[in-house]
JSON list of C-alpha atoms in Angstrom, two decimals:
[
{"chain": "A", "resi": 8, "resn": "MET", "atom": "CA", "xyz": [85.33, 134.85, 113.22]},
{"chain": "A", "resi": 9, "resn": "LYS", "atom": "CA", "xyz": [85.57, 131.14, 114.04]},
{"chain": "A", "resi": 10, "resn": "LYS", "atom": "CA", "xyz": [81.77, 131.03, 114.40]},
{"chain": "A", "resi": 11, "resn": "ILE", "atom": "CA", "xyz": [81.26, 132.54, 110.95]},
{"chain": "A", "resi": 12, "resn": "LEU", "atom": "CA", "xyz": [83.75, 130.09, 109.41]},
{"chain": "A", "resi": 13, "resn": "PHE", "atom": "CA", "xyz": [82.06, 127.15, 111.17]},
{"chain": "A", "resi": 14, "resn": "ILE", "atom": "CA", "xyz": [78.57, 128.26, 110.05]},
{"chain": "A", "resi": 15, "resn": "SER", "atom": "CA", "xyz": [79.83, 128.75, 106.48]},
{"chain": "A", "resi": 16, "resn": "VAL", "atom": "CA", "xyz": [81.31, 125.24, 106.39]},
{"chain": "A", "resi": 17, "resn": "LEU", "atom": "CA", "xyz": [78.07, 123.78, 107.75]},
{"chain": "A", "resi": 18, "resn": "GLY", "atom": "CA", "xyz": [76.11, 125.74, 105.16]},
{"chain": "A", "resi": 19, "resn": "LEU", "atom": "CA", "xyz": [78.28, 124.42, 102.31]},
{"chain": "A", "resi": 20, "resn": "LEU", "atom": "CA", "xyz": [78.04, 120.85, 103.56]},
{"chain": "A", "resi": 21, "resn": "SER", "atom": "CA", "xyz": [74.27, 121.06, 103.87]},
{"chain": "A", "resi": 22, "resn": "CYS", "atom": "CA", "xyz": [74.03, 122.25, 100.26]},
{"chain": "A", "resi": 23, "resn": "ASN", "atom": "CA", "xyz": [75.77, 119.10, 99.06]},
{"chain": "A", "resi": 24, "resn": "ARG", "atom": "CA", "xyz": [73.05, 117.08, 97.35]},
{"chain": "A", "resi": 25, "resn": "ASN", "atom": "CA", "xyz": [72.77, 113.34, 97.45]},
{"chain": "A", "resi": 26, "resn": "THR", "atom": "CA", "xyz": [72.57, 112.33, 93.79]},
{"chain": "A", "resi": 27, "resn": "GLN", "atom": "CA", "xyz": [71.38, 108.81, 94.55]},
{"chain": "A", "resi": 28, "resn": "GLN", "atom": "CA", "xyz": [67.64, 108.57, 94.60]},
{"chain": "A", "resi": 29, "resn": "ALA", "atom": "CA", "xyz": [66.21, 106.61, 97.53]},
{"chain": "A", "resi": 30, "resn": "HIS", "atom": "CA", "xyz": [62.74, 106.22, 96.01]},
{"chain": "A", "resi": 31, "resn": "PRO", "atom": "CA", "xyz": [61.56, 106.71, 92.47]},
{"chain": "A", "resi": 32, "resn": "PRO", "atom": "CA", "xyz": [59.22, 109.64, 91.92]},
{"chain": "A", "resi": 33, "resn": "VAL", "atom": "CA", "xyz": [55.48, 109.05, 91.91]},
{"chain": "A", "resi": 34, "resn": "GLY", "atom": "CA", "xyz": [54.66, 107.80, 88.44]},
{"chain": "A", "resi": 35, "resn": "GLY", "atom": "CA", "xyz": [58.34, 107.11, 87.87]},
{"chain": "A", "resi": 36, "resn": "VAL", "atom": "CA", "xyz": [59.84, 103.97, 86.49]},
{"chain": "A", "resi": 37, "resn": "LEU", "atom": "CA", "xyz": [61.10, 101.27, 88.83]},
{"chain": "A", "resi": 38, "resn": "SER", "atom": "CA", "xyz": [64.35, 99.51, 88.12]},
{"chain": "A", "resi": 39, "resn": "LYS", "atom": "CA", "xyz": [64.50, 95.76, 87.51]},
{"chain": "A", "resi": 40, "resn": "SER", "atom": "CA", "xyz": [65.94, 95.19, 90.99]},
{"chain": "A", "resi": 41, "resn": "ASP", "atom": "CA", "xyz": [63.12, 97.26, 92.56]},
{"chain": "A", "resi": 42, "resn": "LEU", "atom": "CA", "xyz": [60.58, 95.17, 90.68]},
{"chain": "A", "resi": 43, "resn": "ASP", "atom": "CA", "xyz": [62.31, 91.94, 91.73]},
{"chain": "A", "resi": 44, "resn": "ILE", "atom": "CA", "xyz": [62.30, 93.02, 95.38]},
{"chain": "A", "resi": 45, "resn": "SER", "atom": "CA", "xyz": [58.62, 93.96, 95.18]},
{"chain": "A", "resi": 46, "resn": "ARG", "atom": "CA", "xyz": [57.71, 90.70, 93.46]},
{"chain": "A", "resi": 47, "resn": "GLU", "atom": "CA", "xyz": [59.60, 88.67, 96.09]},
{"chain": "A", "resi": 48, "resn": "ARG", "atom": "CA", "xyz": [57.91, 90.60, 98.91]},
{"chain": "A", "resi": 49, "resn": "MET", "atom": "CA", "xyz": [54.46, 89.93, 97.47]},
{"chain": "A", "resi": 50, "resn": "LYS", "atom": "CA", "xyz": [55.28, 86.26, 96.89]},
{"chain": "A", "resi": 51, "resn": "ASN", "atom": "CA", "xyz": [56.41, 85.85, 100.51]},
{"chain": "A", "resi": 52, "resn": "LEU", "atom": "CA", "xyz": [53.44, 87.81, 101.86]},
{"chain": "A", "resi": 53, "resn": "ASN", "atom": "CA", "xyz": [51.01, 85.75, 99.79]},
{"chain": "A", "resi": 54, "resn": "ALA", "atom": "CA", "xyz": [52.56, 82.48, 101.02]},
{"chain": "A", "resi": 55, "resn": "LEU", "atom": "CA", "xyz": [52.37, 83.70, 104.64]},
{"chain": "A", "resi": 56, "resn": "GLU", "atom": "CA", "xyz": [48.74, 84.81, 104.29]},
{"chain": "A", "resi": 57, "resn": "ARG", "atom": "CA", "xyz": [47.74, 81.57, 102.55]},
{"chain": "A", "resi": 58, "resn": "ASN", "atom": "CA", "xyz": [49.21, 79.59, 105.47]},
{"chain": "A", "resi": 59, "resn": "GLN", "atom": "CA", "xyz": [47.45, 81.82, 108.00]},
{"chain": "A", "resi": 60, "resn": "ILE", "atom": "CA", "xyz": [44.12, 81.44, 106.18]},
{"chain": "A", "resi": 61, "resn": "GLN", "atom": "CA", "xyz": [44.53, 77.66, 105.95]},
{"chain": "A", "resi": 62, "resn": "ASP", "atom": "CA", "xyz": [45.29, 77.52, 109.68]},
{"chain": "A", "resi": 63, "resn": "TRP", "atom": "CA", "xyz": [42.15, 79.61, 110.33]},
{"chain": "A", "resi": 64, "resn": "ILE", "atom": "CA", "xyz": [40.08, 77.27, 108.13]},
{"chain": "A", "resi": 65, "resn": "GLY", "atom": "CA", "xyz": [41.39, 74.31, 110.15]},
{"chain": "A", "resi": 66, "resn": "GLY", "atom": "CA", "xyz": [39.74, 75.76, 113.25]},
{"chain": "A", "resi": 67, "resn": "GLN", "atom": "CA", "xyz": [36.31, 76.17, 111.60]},
{"chain": "A", "resi": 68, "resn": "THR", "atom": "CA", "xyz": [33.40, 73.75, 111.38]},
{"chain": "A", "resi": 69, "resn": "GLU", "atom": "CA", "xyz": [32.37, 75.15, 107.98]},
{"chain": "A", "resi": 70, "resn": "LYS", "atom": "CA", "xyz": [34.24, 73.86, 104.92]},
{"chain": "A", "resi": 71, "resn": "PHE", "atom": "CA", "xyz": [36.04, 76.22, 102.56]},
{"chain": "A", "resi": 72, "resn": "TYR", "atom": "CA", "xyz": [37.35, 75.40, 99.09]},
{"chain": "A", "resi": 73, "resn": "SER", "atom": "CA", "xyz": [40.27, 76.96, 97.28]},
{"chain": "A", "resi": 74, "resn": "THR", "atom": "CA", "xyz": [39.53, 78.69, 93.97]},
{"chain": "A", "resi": 75, "resn": "GLN", "atom": "CA", "xyz": [41.72, 79.17, 90.92]},
{"chain": "A", "resi": 76, "resn": "LEU", "atom": "CA", "xyz": [42.07, 82.89, 91.67]},
{"chain": "A", "resi": 77, "resn": "ASN", "atom": "CA", "xyz": [43.72, 82.24, 95.08]},
{"chain": "A", "resi": 78, "resn": "TYR", "atom": "CA", "xyz": [40.83, 82.86, 97.49]},
{"chain": "A", "resi": 79, "resn": "TRP", "atom": "CA", "xyz": [38.59, 80.41, 99.37]},
{"chain": "A", "resi": 80, "resn": "VAL", "atom": "CA", "xyz": [34.82, 80.10, 99.28]},
{"chain": "A", "resi": 81, "resn": "ASN", "atom": "CA", "xyz": [32.33, 78.08, 101.32]},
{"chain": "A", "resi": 82, "resn": "ALA", "atom": "CA", "xyz": [30.67, 76.55, 98.20]},
{"chain": "A", "resi": 83, "resn": "GLU", "atom": "CA", "xyz": [32.19, 73.43, 96.68]},
{"chain": "A", "resi": 84, "resn": "GLY", "atom": "CA", "xyz": [32.95, 73.65, 92.95]},
{"chain": "A", "resi": 85, "resn": "PHE", "atom": "CA", "xyz": [32.18, 77.37, 93.00]},
{"chain": "A", "resi": 86, "resn": "ASP", "atom": "CA", "xyz": [34.54, 78.51, 90.25]},
{"chain": "A", "resi": 87, "resn": "LYS", "atom": "CA", "xyz": [33.60, 75.53, 88.06]},
{"chain": "A", "resi": 88, "resn": "ARG", "atom": "CA", "xyz": [30.06, 76.86, 87.60]},
{"chain": "A", "resi": 89, "resn": "ALA", "atom": "CA", "xyz": [28.81, 78.65, 84.48]},
{"chain": "A", "resi": 90, "resn": "ARG", "atom": "CA", "xyz": [30.40, 82.09, 84.33]},
{"chain": "A", "resi": 91, "resn": "ARG", "atom": "CA", "xyz": [28.37, 85.30, 83.92]},
{"chain": "A", "resi": 92, "resn": "GLN", "atom": "CA", "xyz": [29.31, 87.16, 80.76]},
{"chain": "A", "resi": 93, "resn": "ASP", "atom": "CA", "xyz": [30.29, 90.81, 80.28]},
{"chain": "A", "resi": 94, "resn": "GLU", "atom": "CA", "xyz": [27.31, 93.13, 79.96]},
{"chain": "A", "resi": 95, "resn": "SER", "atom": "CA", "xyz": [25.15, 90.88, 82.18]},
{"chain": "A", "resi": 96, "resn": "VAL", "atom": "CA", "xyz": [23.57, 92.74, 85.09]},
{"chain": "A", "resi": 97, "resn": "ILE", "atom": "CA", "xyz": [23.89, 91.89, 88.78]},
{"chain": "A", "resi": 98, "resn": "SER", "atom": "CA", "xyz": [22.90, 93.47, 92.09]},
{"chain": "A", "resi": 99, "resn": "TYR", "atom": "CA", "xyz": [24.93, 92.57, 95.15]},
{"chain": "A", "resi": 100, "resn": "SER", "atom": "CA", "xyz": [26.08, 93.56, 98.61]},
{"chain": "A", "resi": 101, "resn": "TYR", "atom": "CA", "xyz": [28.86, 92.44, 100.90]},
{"chain": "A", "resi": 102, "resn": "ASP", "atom": "CA", "xyz": [30.19, 92.95, 104.40]},
{"chain": "A", "resi": 103, "resn": "LEU", "atom": "CA", "xyz": [33.89, 93.01, 105.28]},
{"chain": "A", "resi": 104, "resn": "TYR", "atom": "CA", "xyz": [35.39, 91.29, 108.33]},
{"chain": "A", "resi": 105, "resn": "ASP", "atom": "CA", "xyz": [38.89, 90.77, 109.62]},
{"chain": "A", "resi": 106, "resn": "PHE", "atom": "CA", "xyz": [40.03, 87.29, 110.65]},
{"chain": "A", "resi": 107, "resn": "ASP", "atom": "CA", "xyz": [39.01, 88.00, 114.24]},
{"chain": "A", "resi": 108, "resn": "GLN", "atom": "CA", "xyz": [35.52, 88.10, 112.66]},
{"chain": "A", "resi": 109, "resn": "THR", "atom": "CA", "xyz": [35.10, 91.76, 113.57]},
{"chain": "A", "resi": 110, "resn": "LYS", "atom": "CA", "xyz": [32.88, 93.62, 111.11]},
{"chain": "A", "resi": 111, "resn": "ILE", "atom": "CA", "xyz": [34.88, 96.50, 109.62]},
{"chain": "A", "resi": 112, "resn": "TYR", "atom": "CA", "xyz": [32.09, 98.77, 108.34]},
{"chain": "A", "resi": 113, "resn": "ASP", "atom": "CA", "xyz": [28.59, 99.12, 109.77]},
{"chain": "A", "resi": 114, "resn": "GLN", "atom": "CA", "xyz": [26.95, 99.39, 106.36]},
{"chain": "A", "resi": 115, "resn": "PRO", "atom": "CA", "xyz": [27.45, 96.82, 103.58]},
{"chain": "A", "resi": 116, "resn": "VAL", "atom": "CA", "xyz": [29.07, 97.73, 100.28]},
{"chain": "A", "resi": 117, "resn": "GLY", "atom": "CA", "xyz": [26.79, 97.11, 97.34]},
{"chain": "A", "resi": 118, "resn": "ARG", "atom": "CA", "xyz": [25.49, 98.04, 93.93]},
{"chain": "A", "resi": 119, "resn": "ARG", "atom": "CA", "xyz": [22.23, 97.69, 92.07]},
{"chain": "A", "resi": 120, "resn": "ASP", "atom": "CA", "xyz": [22.08, 96.70, 88.43]},
{"chain": "A", "resi": 121, "resn": "ALA", "atom": "CA", "xyz": [25.84, 96.77, 87.84]},
{"chain": "A", "resi": 122, "resn": "LYS", "atom": "CA", "xyz": [27.03, 95.56, 84.44]},
{"chain": "A", "resi": 123, "resn": "PHE", "atom": "CA", "xyz": [30.03, 93.27, 84.23]},
{"chain": "A", "resi": 124, "resn": "GLY", "atom": "CA", "xyz": [32.84, 94.95, 82.37]},
{"chain": "A", "resi": 125, "resn": "HIS", "atom": "CA", "xyz": [31.67, 98.36, 83.62]},
{"chain": "A", "resi": 126, "resn": "PHE", "atom": "CA", "xyz": [32.42, 98.36, 87.32]},
{"chain": "A", "resi": 127, "resn": "ASP", "atom": "CA", "xyz": [35.56, 98.26, 89.37]},
{"chain": "A", "resi": 128, "resn": "GLU", "atom": "CA", "xyz": [35.40, 96.01, 92.40]},
{"chain": "A", "resi": 129, "resn": "LEU", "atom": "CA", "xyz": [37.83, 94.07, 94.59]},
{"chain": "A", "resi": 130, "resn": "LYS", "atom": "CA", "xyz": [39.36, 91.35, 92.41]},
{"chain": "A", "resi": 131, "resn": "ALA", "atom": "CA", "xyz": [38.00, 88.50, 94.51]},
{"chain": "A", "resi": 132, "resn": "VAL", "atom": "CA", "xyz": [34.51, 90.04, 94.71]},
{"chain": "A", "resi": 133, "resn": "GLU", "atom": "CA", "xyz": [34.30, 90.67, 90.98]},
{"chain": "A", "resi": 134, "resn": "ASN", "atom": "CA", "xyz": [35.49, 87.13, 90.27]},
{"chain": "A", "resi": 135, "resn": "ALA", "atom": "CA", "xyz": [33.03, 85.60, 92.77]},
{"chain": "A", "resi": 136, "resn": "LEU", "atom": "CA", "xyz": [30.16, 87.61, 91.28]},
{"chain": "A", "resi": 137, "resn": "ARG", "atom": "CA", "xyz": [30.82, 85.84, 87.98]},
{"chain": "A", "resi": 138, "resn": "PHE", "atom": "CA", "xyz": [29.92, 82.48, 89.59]},
{"chain": "A", "resi": 139, "resn": "ILE", "atom": "CA", "xyz": [27.37, 83.30, 92.30]},
{"chain": "A", "resi": 140, "resn": "HIS", "atom": "CA", "xyz": [23.71, 82.37, 91.80]},
{"chain": "A", "resi": 141, "resn": "ASP", "atom": "CA", "xyz": [20.96, 84.99, 92.23]},
{"chain": "A", "resi": 142, "resn": "GLY", "atom": "CA", "xyz": [19.86, 85.08, 95.88]},
{"chain": "A", "resi": 143, "resn": "GLU", "atom": "CA", "xyz": [22.91, 83.08, 97.01]},
{"chain": "A", "resi": 144, "resn": "GLU", "atom": "CA", "xyz": [25.19, 84.16, 99.83]},
{"chain": "A", "resi": 145, "resn": "VAL", "atom": "CA", "xyz": [28.80, 82.98, 100.03]},
{"chain": "A", "resi": 146, "resn": "THR", "atom": "CA", "xyz": [31.73, 83.67, 102.32]},
{"chain": "A", "resi": 147, "resn": "LEU", "atom": "CA", "xyz": [35.09, 84.47, 100.72]},
{"chain": "A", "resi": 148, "resn": "LEU", "atom": "CA", "xyz": [38.45, 84.25, 102.48]},
{"chain": "A", "resi": 149, "resn": "VAL", "atom": "CA", "xyz": [40.66, 86.68, 100.62]},
{"chain": "A", "resi": 150, "resn": "PRO", "atom": "CA", "xyz": [44.41, 87.36, 100.86]},
{"chain": "A", "resi": 151, "resn": "SER", "atom": "CA", "xyz": [45.34, 91.04, 100.88]},
{"chain": "A", "resi": 152, "resn": "SER", "atom": "CA", "xyz": [46.60, 90.95, 97.28]},
{"chain": "A", "resi": 153, "resn": "LEU", "atom": "CA", "xyz": [43.00, 90.34, 96.11]},
{"chain": "A", "resi": 154, "resn": "ALA", "atom": "CA", "xyz": [41.53, 92.79, 98.62]},
{"chain": "A", "resi": 155, "resn": "TYR", "atom": "CA", "xyz": [42.99, 96.24, 99.36]},
{"chain": "A", "resi": 156, "resn": "GLY", "atom": "CA", "xyz": [46.65, 95.25, 98.98]},
{"chain": "A", "resi": 157, "resn": "THR", "atom": "CA", "xyz": [49.62, 97.33, 99.92]},
{"chain": "A", "resi": 158, "resn": "PHE", "atom": "CA", "xyz": [47.73, 100.58, 100.50]},
{"chain": "A", "resi": 159, "resn": "GLY", "atom": "CA", "xyz": [44.59, 99.48, 102.33]},
{"chain": "A", "resi": 160, "resn": "ASP", "atom": "CA", "xyz": [41.41, 101.43, 101.68]},
{"chain": "A", "resi": 161, "resn": "GLU", "atom": "CA", "xyz": [42.85, 104.57, 103.33]},
{"chain": "A", "resi": 162, "resn": "LYS", "atom": "CA", "xyz": [39.96, 104.51, 105.83]},
{"chain": "A", "resi": 163, "resn": "LYS", "atom": "CA", "xyz": [39.62, 101.56, 108.23]},
{"chain": "A", "resi": 164, "resn": "ILE", "atom": "CA", "xyz": [41.49, 98.80, 106.39]},
{"chain": "A", "resi": 165, "resn": "GLU", "atom": "CA", "xyz": [45.25, 98.95, 106.81]},
{"chain": "A", "resi": 166, "resn": "ASN", "atom": "CA", "xyz": [47.78, 97.70, 104.29]},
{"chain": "A", "resi": 167, "resn": "ASP", "atom": "CA", "xyz": [48.33, 93.98, 103.70]},
{"chain": "A", "resi": 168, "resn": "ILE", "atom": "CA", "xyz": [45.20, 92.80, 105.56]},
{"chain": "A", "resi": 169, "resn": "PRO", "atom": "CA", "xyz": [43.45, 89.59, 104.43]},
{"chain": "A", "resi": 170, "resn": "LEU", "atom": "CA", "xyz": [39.66, 89.78, 104.67]},
{"chain": "A", "resi": 171, "resn": "ILE", "atom": "CA", "xyz": [36.55, 87.69, 105.16]},
{"chain": "A", "resi": 172, "resn": "ILE", "atom": "CA", "xyz": [33.90, 88.88, 102.70]},
{"chain": "A", "resi": 173, "resn": "LYS", "atom": "CA", "xyz": [30.26, 87.84, 103.07]},
{"chain": "A", "resi": 174, "resn": "LEU", "atom": "CA", "xyz": [28.87, 88.35, 99.58]},
{"chain": "A", "resi": 175, "resn": "LYS", "atom": "CA", "xyz": [25.24, 88.15, 98.55]},
{"chain": "A", "resi": 176, "resn": "ALA", "atom": "CA", "xyz": [23.72, 88.34, 95.07]},
{"chain": "A", "resi": 177, "resn": "LEU", "atom": "CA", "xyz": [20.42, 90.19, 95.37]}
]
C-alpha cells in the first residue's frame, strides 16, 4: 500500500507543469530583456573577434584595411570605390578559410551572371562584390556576424566563427 501511495504522489508531482517558459517558441516573440541580452552578447562577441582579427593582422606581412561594414580587405580604399548598382550582373567565386588558414571546403562557392538585388549571399561577400573590379581578387577578414553567425552553415562551419574569404570577380 505504501508503494502505491508513493507512486501516486510521484505521479502527481510529475504532472505539475512549470508555467514559466525557459525559451520562447520558434517564431515566437522575444521579450525586451531577451533582446537586450542577445544584443549585449553580439556586441561583446564582435569586440572580441575584432581584437582577434586585428592581432592576426599584426602578424601578417600583407596589409589589411578596415571597411565601413566592419570587415577588413587587402585593398586600400576598397569601399570608397564606385559602387555597382542593383540589376548589374557579376560572376564570382570564393574560398573560405578559418584563421589557421585551413581551407574549409574543397570546392569554391560561386555564381555566374548573378544580378545584384536578386541573390542572397554572405553580408560581407555581397558588400565586397559591390566594390570589386572585374578580374580582381581580394581577401576579406570577416567577423562571424557578417559570415554564418550564431548558427554556422550547419555543415562544416560552426557557430560564431570568423572567416577569411578569398573572393574573385570573374
